[in-house]
Short mmCIF file of C-alpha atoms and ligand atoms in Angstrom, two decimals:
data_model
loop_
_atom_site.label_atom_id
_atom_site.label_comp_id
_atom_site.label_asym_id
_atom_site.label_seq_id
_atom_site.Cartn_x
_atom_site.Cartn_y
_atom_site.Cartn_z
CA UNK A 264 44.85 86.95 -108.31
CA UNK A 265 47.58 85.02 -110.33
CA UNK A 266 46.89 82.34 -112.42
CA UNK A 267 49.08 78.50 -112.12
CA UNK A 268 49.17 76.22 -114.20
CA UNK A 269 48.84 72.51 -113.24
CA UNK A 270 51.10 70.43 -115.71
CA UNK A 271 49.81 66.55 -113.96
CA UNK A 272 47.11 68.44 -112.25
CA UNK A 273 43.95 65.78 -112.81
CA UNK A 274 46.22 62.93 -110.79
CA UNK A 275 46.32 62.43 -107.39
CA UNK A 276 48.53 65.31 -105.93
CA UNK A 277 47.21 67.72 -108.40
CA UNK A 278 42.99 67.51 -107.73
CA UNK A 279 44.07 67.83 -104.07
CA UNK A 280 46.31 70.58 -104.70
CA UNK A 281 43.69 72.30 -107.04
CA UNK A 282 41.25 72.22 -103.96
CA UNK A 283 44.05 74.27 -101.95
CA UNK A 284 44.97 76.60 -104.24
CA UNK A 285 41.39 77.73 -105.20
CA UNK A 286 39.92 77.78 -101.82
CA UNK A 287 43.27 80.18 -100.98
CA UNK A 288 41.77 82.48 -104.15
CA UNK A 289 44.22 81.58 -106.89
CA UNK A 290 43.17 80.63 -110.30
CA UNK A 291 44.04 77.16 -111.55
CA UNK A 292 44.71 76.06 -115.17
CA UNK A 293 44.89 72.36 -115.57
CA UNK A 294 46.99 70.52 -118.34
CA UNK A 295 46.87 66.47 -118.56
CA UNK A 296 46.41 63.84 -121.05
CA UNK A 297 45.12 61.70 -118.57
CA UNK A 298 47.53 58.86 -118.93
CA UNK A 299 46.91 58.06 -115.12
CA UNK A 300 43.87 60.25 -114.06
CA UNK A 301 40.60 61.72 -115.97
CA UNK A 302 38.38 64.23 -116.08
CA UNK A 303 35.83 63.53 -113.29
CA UNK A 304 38.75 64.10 -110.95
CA UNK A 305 38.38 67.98 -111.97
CA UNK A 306 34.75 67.99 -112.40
CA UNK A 307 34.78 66.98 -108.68
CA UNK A 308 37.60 69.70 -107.59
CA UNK A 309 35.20 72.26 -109.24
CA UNK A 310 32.04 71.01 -106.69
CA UNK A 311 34.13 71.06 -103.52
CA UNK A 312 35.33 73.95 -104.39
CA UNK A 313 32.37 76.01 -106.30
CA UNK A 314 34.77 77.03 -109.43
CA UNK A 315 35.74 76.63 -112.13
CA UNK A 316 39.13 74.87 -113.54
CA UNK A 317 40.05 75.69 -117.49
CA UNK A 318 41.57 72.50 -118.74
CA UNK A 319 43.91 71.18 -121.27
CA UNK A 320 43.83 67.54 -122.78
CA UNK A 321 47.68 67.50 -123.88
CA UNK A 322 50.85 65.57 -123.59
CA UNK A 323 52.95 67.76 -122.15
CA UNK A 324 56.14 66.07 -123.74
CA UNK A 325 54.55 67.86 -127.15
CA UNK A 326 55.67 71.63 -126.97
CA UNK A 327 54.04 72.71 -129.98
CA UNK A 328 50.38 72.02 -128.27
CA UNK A 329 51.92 73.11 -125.03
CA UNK A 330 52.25 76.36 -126.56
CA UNK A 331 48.59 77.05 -126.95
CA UNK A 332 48.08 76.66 -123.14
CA UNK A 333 50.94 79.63 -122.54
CA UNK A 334 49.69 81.62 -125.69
CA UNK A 335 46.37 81.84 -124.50
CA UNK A 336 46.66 82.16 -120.66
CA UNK A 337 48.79 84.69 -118.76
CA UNK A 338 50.82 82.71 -116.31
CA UNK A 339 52.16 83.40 -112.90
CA UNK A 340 53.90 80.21 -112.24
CA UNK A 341 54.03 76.30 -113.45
CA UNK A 342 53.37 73.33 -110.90
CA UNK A 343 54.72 70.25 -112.51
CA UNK A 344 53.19 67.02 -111.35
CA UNK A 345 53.16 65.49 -114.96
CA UNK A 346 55.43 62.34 -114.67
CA UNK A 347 54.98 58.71 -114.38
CA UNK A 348 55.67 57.13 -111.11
CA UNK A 349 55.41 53.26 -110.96
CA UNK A 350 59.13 52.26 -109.56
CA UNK A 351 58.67 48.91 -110.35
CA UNK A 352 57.70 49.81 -113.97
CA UNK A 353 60.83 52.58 -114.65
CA UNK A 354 63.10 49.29 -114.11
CA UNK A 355 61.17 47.55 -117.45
CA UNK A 356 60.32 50.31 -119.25
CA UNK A 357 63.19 53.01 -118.63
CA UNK A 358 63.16 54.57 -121.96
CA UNK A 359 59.77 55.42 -121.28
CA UNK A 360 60.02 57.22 -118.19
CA UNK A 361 63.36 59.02 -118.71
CA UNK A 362 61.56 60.33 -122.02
CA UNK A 363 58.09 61.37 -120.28
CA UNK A 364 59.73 62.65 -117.65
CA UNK A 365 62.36 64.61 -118.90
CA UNK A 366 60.66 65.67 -122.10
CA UNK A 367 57.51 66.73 -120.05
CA UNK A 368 60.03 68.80 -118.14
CA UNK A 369 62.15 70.10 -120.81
CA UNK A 370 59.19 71.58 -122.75
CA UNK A 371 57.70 73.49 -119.89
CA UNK A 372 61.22 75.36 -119.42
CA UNK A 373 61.39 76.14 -122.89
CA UNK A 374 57.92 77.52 -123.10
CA UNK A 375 58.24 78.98 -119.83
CA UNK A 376 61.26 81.04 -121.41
CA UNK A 377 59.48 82.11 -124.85
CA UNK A 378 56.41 83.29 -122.57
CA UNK A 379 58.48 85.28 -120.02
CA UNK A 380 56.58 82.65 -117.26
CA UNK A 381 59.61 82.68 -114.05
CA UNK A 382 58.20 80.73 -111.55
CA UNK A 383 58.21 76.77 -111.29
CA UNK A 384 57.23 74.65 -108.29
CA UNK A 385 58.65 70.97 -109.35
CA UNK A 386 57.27 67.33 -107.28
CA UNK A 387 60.35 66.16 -106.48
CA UNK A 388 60.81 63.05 -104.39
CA UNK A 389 62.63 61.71 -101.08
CA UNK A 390 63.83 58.87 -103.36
CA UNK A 391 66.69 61.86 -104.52
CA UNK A 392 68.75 61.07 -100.98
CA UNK A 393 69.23 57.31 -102.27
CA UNK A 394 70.85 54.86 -100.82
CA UNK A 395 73.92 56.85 -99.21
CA UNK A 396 72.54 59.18 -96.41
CA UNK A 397 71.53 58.88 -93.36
CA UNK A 398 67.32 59.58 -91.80
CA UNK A 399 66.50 61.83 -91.08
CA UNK A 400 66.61 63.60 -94.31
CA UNK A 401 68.16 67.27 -94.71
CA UNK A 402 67.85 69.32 -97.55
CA UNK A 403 71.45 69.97 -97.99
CA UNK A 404 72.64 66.84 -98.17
CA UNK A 405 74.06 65.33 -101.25
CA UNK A 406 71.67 63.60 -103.73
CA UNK A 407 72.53 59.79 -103.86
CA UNK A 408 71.87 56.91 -105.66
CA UNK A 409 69.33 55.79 -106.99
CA UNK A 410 67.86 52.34 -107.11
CA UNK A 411 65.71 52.63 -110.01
CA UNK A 412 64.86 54.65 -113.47
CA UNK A 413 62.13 56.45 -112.07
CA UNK A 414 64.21 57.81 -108.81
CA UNK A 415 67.23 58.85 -111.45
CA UNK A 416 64.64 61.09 -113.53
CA UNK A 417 63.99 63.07 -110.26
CA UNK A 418 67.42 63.37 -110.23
CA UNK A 419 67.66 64.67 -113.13
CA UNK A 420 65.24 67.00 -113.42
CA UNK A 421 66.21 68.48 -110.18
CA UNK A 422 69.87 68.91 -111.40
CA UNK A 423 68.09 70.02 -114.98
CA UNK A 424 66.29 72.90 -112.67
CA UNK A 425 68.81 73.74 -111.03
CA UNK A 426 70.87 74.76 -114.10
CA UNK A 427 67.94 76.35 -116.23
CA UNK A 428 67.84 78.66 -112.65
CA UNK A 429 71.58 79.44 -112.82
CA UNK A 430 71.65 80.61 -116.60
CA UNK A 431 68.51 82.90 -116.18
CA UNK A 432 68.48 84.48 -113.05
CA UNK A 433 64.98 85.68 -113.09
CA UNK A 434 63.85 81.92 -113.05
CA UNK A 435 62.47 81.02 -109.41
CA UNK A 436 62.42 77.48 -108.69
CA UNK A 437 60.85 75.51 -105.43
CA UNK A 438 61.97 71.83 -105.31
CA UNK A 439 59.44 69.92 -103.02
CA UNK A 440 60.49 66.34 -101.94
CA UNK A 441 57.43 64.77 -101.02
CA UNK A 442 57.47 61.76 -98.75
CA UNK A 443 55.03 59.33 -98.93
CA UNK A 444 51.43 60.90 -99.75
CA UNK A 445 48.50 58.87 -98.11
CA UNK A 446 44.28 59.73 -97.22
CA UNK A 447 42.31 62.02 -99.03
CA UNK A 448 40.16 65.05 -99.18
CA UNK A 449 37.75 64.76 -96.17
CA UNK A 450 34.83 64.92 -98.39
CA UNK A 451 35.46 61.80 -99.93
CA UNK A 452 34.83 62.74 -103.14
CA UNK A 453 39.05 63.35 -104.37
CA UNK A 454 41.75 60.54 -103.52
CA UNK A 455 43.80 58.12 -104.99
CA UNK A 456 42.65 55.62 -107.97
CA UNK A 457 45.65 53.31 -108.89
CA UNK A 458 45.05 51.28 -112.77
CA UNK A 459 45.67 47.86 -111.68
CA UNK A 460 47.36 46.01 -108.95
CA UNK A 461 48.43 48.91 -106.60
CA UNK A 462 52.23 49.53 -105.83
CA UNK A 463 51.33 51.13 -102.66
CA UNK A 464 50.98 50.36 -99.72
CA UNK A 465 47.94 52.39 -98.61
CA UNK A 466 46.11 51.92 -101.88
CA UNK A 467 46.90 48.36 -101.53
CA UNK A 468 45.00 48.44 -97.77
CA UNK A 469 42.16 50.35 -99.15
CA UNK A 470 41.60 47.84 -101.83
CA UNK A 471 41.56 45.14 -99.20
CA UNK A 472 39.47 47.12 -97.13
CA UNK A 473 36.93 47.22 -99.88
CA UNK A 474 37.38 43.73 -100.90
CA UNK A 475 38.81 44.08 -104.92
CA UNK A 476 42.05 42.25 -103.13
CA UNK A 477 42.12 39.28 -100.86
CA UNK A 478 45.21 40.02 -98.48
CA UNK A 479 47.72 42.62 -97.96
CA UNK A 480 51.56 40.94 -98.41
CA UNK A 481 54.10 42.87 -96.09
CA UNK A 482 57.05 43.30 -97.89
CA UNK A 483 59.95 41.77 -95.32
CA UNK A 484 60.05 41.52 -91.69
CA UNK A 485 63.46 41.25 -90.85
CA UNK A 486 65.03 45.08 -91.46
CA UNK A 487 66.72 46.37 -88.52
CA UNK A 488 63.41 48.60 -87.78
CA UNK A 489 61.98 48.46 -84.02
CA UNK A 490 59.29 46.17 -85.41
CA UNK A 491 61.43 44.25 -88.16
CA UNK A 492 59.27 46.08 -91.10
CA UNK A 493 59.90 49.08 -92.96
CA UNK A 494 59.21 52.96 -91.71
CA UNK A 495 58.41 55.64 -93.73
CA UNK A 496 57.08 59.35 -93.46
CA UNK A 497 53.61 59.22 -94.54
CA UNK A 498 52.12 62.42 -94.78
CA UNK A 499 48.18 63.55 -95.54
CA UNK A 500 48.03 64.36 -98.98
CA UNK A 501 45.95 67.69 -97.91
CA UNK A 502 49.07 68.62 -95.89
CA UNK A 503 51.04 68.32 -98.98
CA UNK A 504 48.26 70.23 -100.73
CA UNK A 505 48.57 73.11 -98.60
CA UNK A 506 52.53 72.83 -98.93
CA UNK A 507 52.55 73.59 -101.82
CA UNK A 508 49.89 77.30 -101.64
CA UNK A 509 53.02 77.63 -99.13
CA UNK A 510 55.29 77.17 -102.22
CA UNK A 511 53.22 79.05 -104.64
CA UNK A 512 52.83 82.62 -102.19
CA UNK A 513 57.06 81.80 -101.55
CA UNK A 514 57.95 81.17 -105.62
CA UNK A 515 56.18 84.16 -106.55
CA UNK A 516 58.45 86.49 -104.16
CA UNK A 517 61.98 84.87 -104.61
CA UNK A 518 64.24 84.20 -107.13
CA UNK A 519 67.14 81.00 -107.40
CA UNK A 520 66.81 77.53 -106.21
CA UNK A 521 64.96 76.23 -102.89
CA UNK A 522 64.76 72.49 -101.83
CA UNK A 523 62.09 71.74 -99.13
CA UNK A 524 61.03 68.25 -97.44
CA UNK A 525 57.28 67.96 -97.28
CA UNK A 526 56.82 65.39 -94.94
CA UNK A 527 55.88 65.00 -91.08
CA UNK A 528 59.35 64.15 -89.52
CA UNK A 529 57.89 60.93 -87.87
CA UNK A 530 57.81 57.49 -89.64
CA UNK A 531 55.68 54.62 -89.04
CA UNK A 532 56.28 50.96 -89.71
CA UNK A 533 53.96 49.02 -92.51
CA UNK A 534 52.64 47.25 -89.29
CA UNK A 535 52.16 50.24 -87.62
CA UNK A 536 49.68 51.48 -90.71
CA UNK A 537 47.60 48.00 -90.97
CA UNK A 538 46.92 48.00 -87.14
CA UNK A 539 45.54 52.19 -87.37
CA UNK A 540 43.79 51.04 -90.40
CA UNK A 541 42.22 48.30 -88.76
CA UNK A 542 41.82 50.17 -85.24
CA UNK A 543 40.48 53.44 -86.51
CA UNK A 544 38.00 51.97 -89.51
CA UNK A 545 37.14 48.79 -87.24
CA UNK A 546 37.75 46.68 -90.27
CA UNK A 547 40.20 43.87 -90.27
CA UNK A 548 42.91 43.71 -93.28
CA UNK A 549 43.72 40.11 -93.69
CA UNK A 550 47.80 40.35 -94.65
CA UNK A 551 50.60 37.78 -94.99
CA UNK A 552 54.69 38.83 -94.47
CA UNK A 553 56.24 38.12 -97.70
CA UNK A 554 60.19 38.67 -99.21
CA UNK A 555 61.15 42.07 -99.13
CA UNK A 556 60.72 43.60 -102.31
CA UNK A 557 63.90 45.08 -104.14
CA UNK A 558 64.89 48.44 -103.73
CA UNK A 559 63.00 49.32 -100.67
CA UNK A 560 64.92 50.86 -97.82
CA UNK A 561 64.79 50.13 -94.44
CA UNK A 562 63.87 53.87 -93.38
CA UNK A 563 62.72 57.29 -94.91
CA UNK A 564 62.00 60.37 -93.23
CA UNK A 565 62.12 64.08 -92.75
CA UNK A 566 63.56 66.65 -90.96
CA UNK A 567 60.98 69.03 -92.07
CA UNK A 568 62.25 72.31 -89.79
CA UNK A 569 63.47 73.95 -93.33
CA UNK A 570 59.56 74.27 -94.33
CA UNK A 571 58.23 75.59 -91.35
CA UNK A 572 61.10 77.66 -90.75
CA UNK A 573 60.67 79.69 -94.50
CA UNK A 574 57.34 78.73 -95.48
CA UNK A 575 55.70 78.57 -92.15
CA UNK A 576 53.85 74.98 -93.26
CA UNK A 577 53.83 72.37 -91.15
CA UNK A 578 51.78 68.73 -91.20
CA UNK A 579 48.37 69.03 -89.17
CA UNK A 580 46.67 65.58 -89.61
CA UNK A 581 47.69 62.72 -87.45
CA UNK A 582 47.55 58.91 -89.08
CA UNK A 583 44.39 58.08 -87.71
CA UNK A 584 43.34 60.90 -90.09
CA UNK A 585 44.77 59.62 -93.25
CA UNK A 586 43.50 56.51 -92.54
CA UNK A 587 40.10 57.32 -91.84
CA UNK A 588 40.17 59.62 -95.09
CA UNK A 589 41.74 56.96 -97.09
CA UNK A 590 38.80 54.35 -96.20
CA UNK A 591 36.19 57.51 -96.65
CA UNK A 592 37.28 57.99 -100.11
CA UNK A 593 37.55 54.37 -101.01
CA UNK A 594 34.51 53.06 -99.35
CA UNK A 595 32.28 55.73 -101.37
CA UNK A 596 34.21 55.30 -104.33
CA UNK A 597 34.65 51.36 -104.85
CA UNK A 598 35.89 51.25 -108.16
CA UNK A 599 37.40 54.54 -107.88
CA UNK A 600 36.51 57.38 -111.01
CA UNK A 601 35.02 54.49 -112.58
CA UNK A 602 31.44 54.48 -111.47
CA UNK A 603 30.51 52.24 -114.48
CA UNK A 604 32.89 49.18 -113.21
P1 NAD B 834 49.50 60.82 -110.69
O1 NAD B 834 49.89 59.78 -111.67
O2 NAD B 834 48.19 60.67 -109.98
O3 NAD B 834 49.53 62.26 -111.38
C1 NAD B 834 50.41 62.56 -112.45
C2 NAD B 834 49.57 63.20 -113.54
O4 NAD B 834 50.41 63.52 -114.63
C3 NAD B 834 48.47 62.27 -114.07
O5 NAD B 834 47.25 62.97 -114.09
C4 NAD B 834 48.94 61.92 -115.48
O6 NAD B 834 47.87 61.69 -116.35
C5 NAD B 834 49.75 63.15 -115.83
N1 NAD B 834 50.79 62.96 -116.85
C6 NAD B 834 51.82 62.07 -116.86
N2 NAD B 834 52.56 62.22 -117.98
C7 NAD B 834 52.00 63.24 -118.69
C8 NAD B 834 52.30 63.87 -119.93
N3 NAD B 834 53.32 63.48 -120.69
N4 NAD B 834 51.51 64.87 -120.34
C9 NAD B 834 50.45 65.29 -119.59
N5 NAD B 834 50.11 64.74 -118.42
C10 NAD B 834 50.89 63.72 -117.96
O7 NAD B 834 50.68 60.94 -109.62
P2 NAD B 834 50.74 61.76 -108.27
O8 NAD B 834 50.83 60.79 -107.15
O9 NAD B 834 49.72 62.82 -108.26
O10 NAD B 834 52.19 62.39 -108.43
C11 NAD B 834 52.41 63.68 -108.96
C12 NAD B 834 53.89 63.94 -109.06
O11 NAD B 834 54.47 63.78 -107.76
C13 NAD B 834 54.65 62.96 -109.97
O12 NAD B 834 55.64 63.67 -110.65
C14 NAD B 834 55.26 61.98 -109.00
O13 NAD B 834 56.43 61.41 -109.50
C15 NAD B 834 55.57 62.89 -107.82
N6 NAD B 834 55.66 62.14 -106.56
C16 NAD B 834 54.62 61.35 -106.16
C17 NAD B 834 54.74 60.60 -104.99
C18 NAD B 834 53.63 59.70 -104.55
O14 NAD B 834 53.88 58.83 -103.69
N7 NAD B 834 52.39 59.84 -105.03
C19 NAD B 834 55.91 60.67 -104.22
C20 NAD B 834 56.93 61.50 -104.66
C21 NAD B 834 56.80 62.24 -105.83
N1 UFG B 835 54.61 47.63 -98.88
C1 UFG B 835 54.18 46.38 -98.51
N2 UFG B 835 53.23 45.76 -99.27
C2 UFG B 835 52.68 46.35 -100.38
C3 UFG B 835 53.12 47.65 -100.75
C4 UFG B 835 54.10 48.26 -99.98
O1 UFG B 835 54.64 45.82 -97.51
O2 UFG B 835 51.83 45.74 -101.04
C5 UFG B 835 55.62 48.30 -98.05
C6 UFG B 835 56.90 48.59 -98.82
O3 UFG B 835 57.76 47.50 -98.79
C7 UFG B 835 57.43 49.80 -98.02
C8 UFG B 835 56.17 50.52 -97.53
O4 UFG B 835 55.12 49.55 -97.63
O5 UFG B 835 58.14 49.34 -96.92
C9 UFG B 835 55.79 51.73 -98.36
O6 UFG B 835 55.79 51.34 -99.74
P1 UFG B 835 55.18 52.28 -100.87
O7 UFG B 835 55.33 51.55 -102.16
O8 UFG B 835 53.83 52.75 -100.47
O9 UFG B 835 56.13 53.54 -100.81
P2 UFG B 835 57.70 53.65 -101.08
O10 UFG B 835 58.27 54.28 -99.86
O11 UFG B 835 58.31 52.42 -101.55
O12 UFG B 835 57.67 54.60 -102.34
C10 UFG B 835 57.70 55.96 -102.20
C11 UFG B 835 57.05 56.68 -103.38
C12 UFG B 835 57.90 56.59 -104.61
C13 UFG B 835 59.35 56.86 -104.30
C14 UFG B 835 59.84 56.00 -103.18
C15 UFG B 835 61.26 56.27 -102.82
O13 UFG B 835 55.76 56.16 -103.66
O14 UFG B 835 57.44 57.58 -105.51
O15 UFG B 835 59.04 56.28 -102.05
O16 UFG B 835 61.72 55.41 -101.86
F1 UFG B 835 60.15 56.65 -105.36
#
């Protein structure tokens, strides 16, 4: 069975994606230096899942201890999750995500190329259609503009990809724009642990939920929207999981450049989320409507026909699912990894 490697694989996205790709019989490598994650995330993988996970502590920026993980494995193909992904934080600190971000990127491809490894699968975001095009999202369209650091380094590194492909024409590369991950695996053991206040909106919920926050602040009420607040495509992050075995069988057989949405097709409004929250967990989430917060758009979703079409994937879980498996994780897991808190 071939081996991939998980640059980013203990964070969120990654441990659920490990799940998916072992119980589908592939072997997973795992490379972080658990900037925003840690290592109980993959001890925990390896008991839902009843196998093991080699792992790497590394910065993946650093190519020369990179190299160790491709001299010492044979590798099939590369997932890269390793990036940072705080929007708010890109606008103080750019310099430090364009050069985590692009360097983790750039020293893949390069030991990618000196280890003959032609397959990448790259987490891409919706934030690439910016400001300029119109929901629902097509994979054709023209990237647009960005408004923040973090969104332009996606950017990038797709247009990076996209060049690397067209200069070595052996190199296979899947593009996945993810919407907006929420829930978690249903045995509550794997989901999402923000450091600090939570930029999210479902994280933030879940911490409300649990009591570490007092109330939930919706961002705006006022966007043309049917209910004044913004919609996006929130999508189970065990849908997006199995996206991405979809990506790994389709990578392996193909060659060039492929862009796919994962994402549902159907948004919901940030009122919409705090009333299935509250309906489906029968727990009330005390919230307040605040300013809008910069940068957010009114709308973002999917056409998602491309991935069903060539991959055959499509979204299974409903919201009342990613809600219930958002509280599920949280409520066992108060304080997240950190049992000692
Ligand atoms: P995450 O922070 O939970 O996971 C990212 C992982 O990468 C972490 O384990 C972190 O420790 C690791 N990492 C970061 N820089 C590294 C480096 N230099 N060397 C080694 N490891 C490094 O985030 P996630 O939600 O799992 O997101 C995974 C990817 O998907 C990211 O690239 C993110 O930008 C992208 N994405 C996420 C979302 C989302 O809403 N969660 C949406 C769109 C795209
Ligand atoms: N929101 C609140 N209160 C909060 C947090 C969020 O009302 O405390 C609202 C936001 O204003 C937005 C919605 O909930 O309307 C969703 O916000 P998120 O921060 O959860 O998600 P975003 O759609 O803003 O962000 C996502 C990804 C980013 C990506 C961005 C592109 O998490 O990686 O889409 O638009 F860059």
């Amino acid at each position: 069975m071939s081996t991939i490697l998980l640059a980013g694989g203990a964070g969120y996205i990654g441990s659920h994606t490990s799940v998916e790709l072992l119980s589908s019989g592939y072997d997973v490598i795992i490379a972080d230096n658990y900037s925003n994650s840690c290592p109980e995330a993959v001890r925990r993988v390896e008991k839902i899942t009843g196998r093991s996970v080699k792992t790497y502590e590394v910065d993946i920026q650093d190519k020369t201890a990179l190299e160790a993980v491709f001299r010492e494995n044979k590798l099939d193909a590369v997932i890269h999750f390793a990036g940072l992904k705080a929007v708010g934080e890109s606008v103080e600190k750019p310099l430090l995500y364009y050069r985590n971000n692009i360097d983790t990127t750039l020293s893949l491809l390069e030991c990618m190329n000196e280890y003959g490894v032609k397959n990448i699968i790259f987490s891409s975001s919706a934030t690439v259609y910016g400001e300029e095009n119109p929901v629902p999202y097509t994979e054709e369209m023209k990237r647009g503009t960005c408004t923040n650091p973090y969104g332009w380094t996606k950017v990038m590194m797709e247009q990076i990809l996209e060049d690397a492909s067209k200069a070595d024409k052996e190199l296979s590369v899947v593009l996945l724009r993810y919407f907006n991950p929420i829930g978690a695996h249903s045995s509550g053991m794997i989901g999402e642990d923000p450091q600090g206040i939570p930029n999210n909106l479902m994280p933030y919920v879940a911490q409300v939920a649990v009591g570490r926050r007092e109330k939930l602040t919706i961002f705006g009420n006022d966007y043309d929207t049917p209910d004044g607040t913004c919609r996006r495509d929130y999508i189970h992050v065990t849908d997006l999981a199995k996206g991405h075995v979809k990506a790994v069988d389709y990578v392996l057989k193909n060659s060039g450049v492929e862009i796919f949405n994962l994402g549902t097709g159907t948004p919901y409004s940030v009122t919409e989320i705090v009333d299935t929250f509250e309906k489906v967990n029968g727990i009330k989430i005390p919230h307040v409507y605040g300013a809008r917060r910069a940068g957010d758009l009114p709308e973002s979703y999917a056409n998602a026909d491309k991935a069903l079409r060539v991959l055959g994937w499509k979204t299974e879980k409903t919201l009342a699912d990613m809600c219930r498996d958002t509280w599920n994780w949280q409520k066992n897991n108060p304080n997240g990894y950190n049992t000692a808190e």
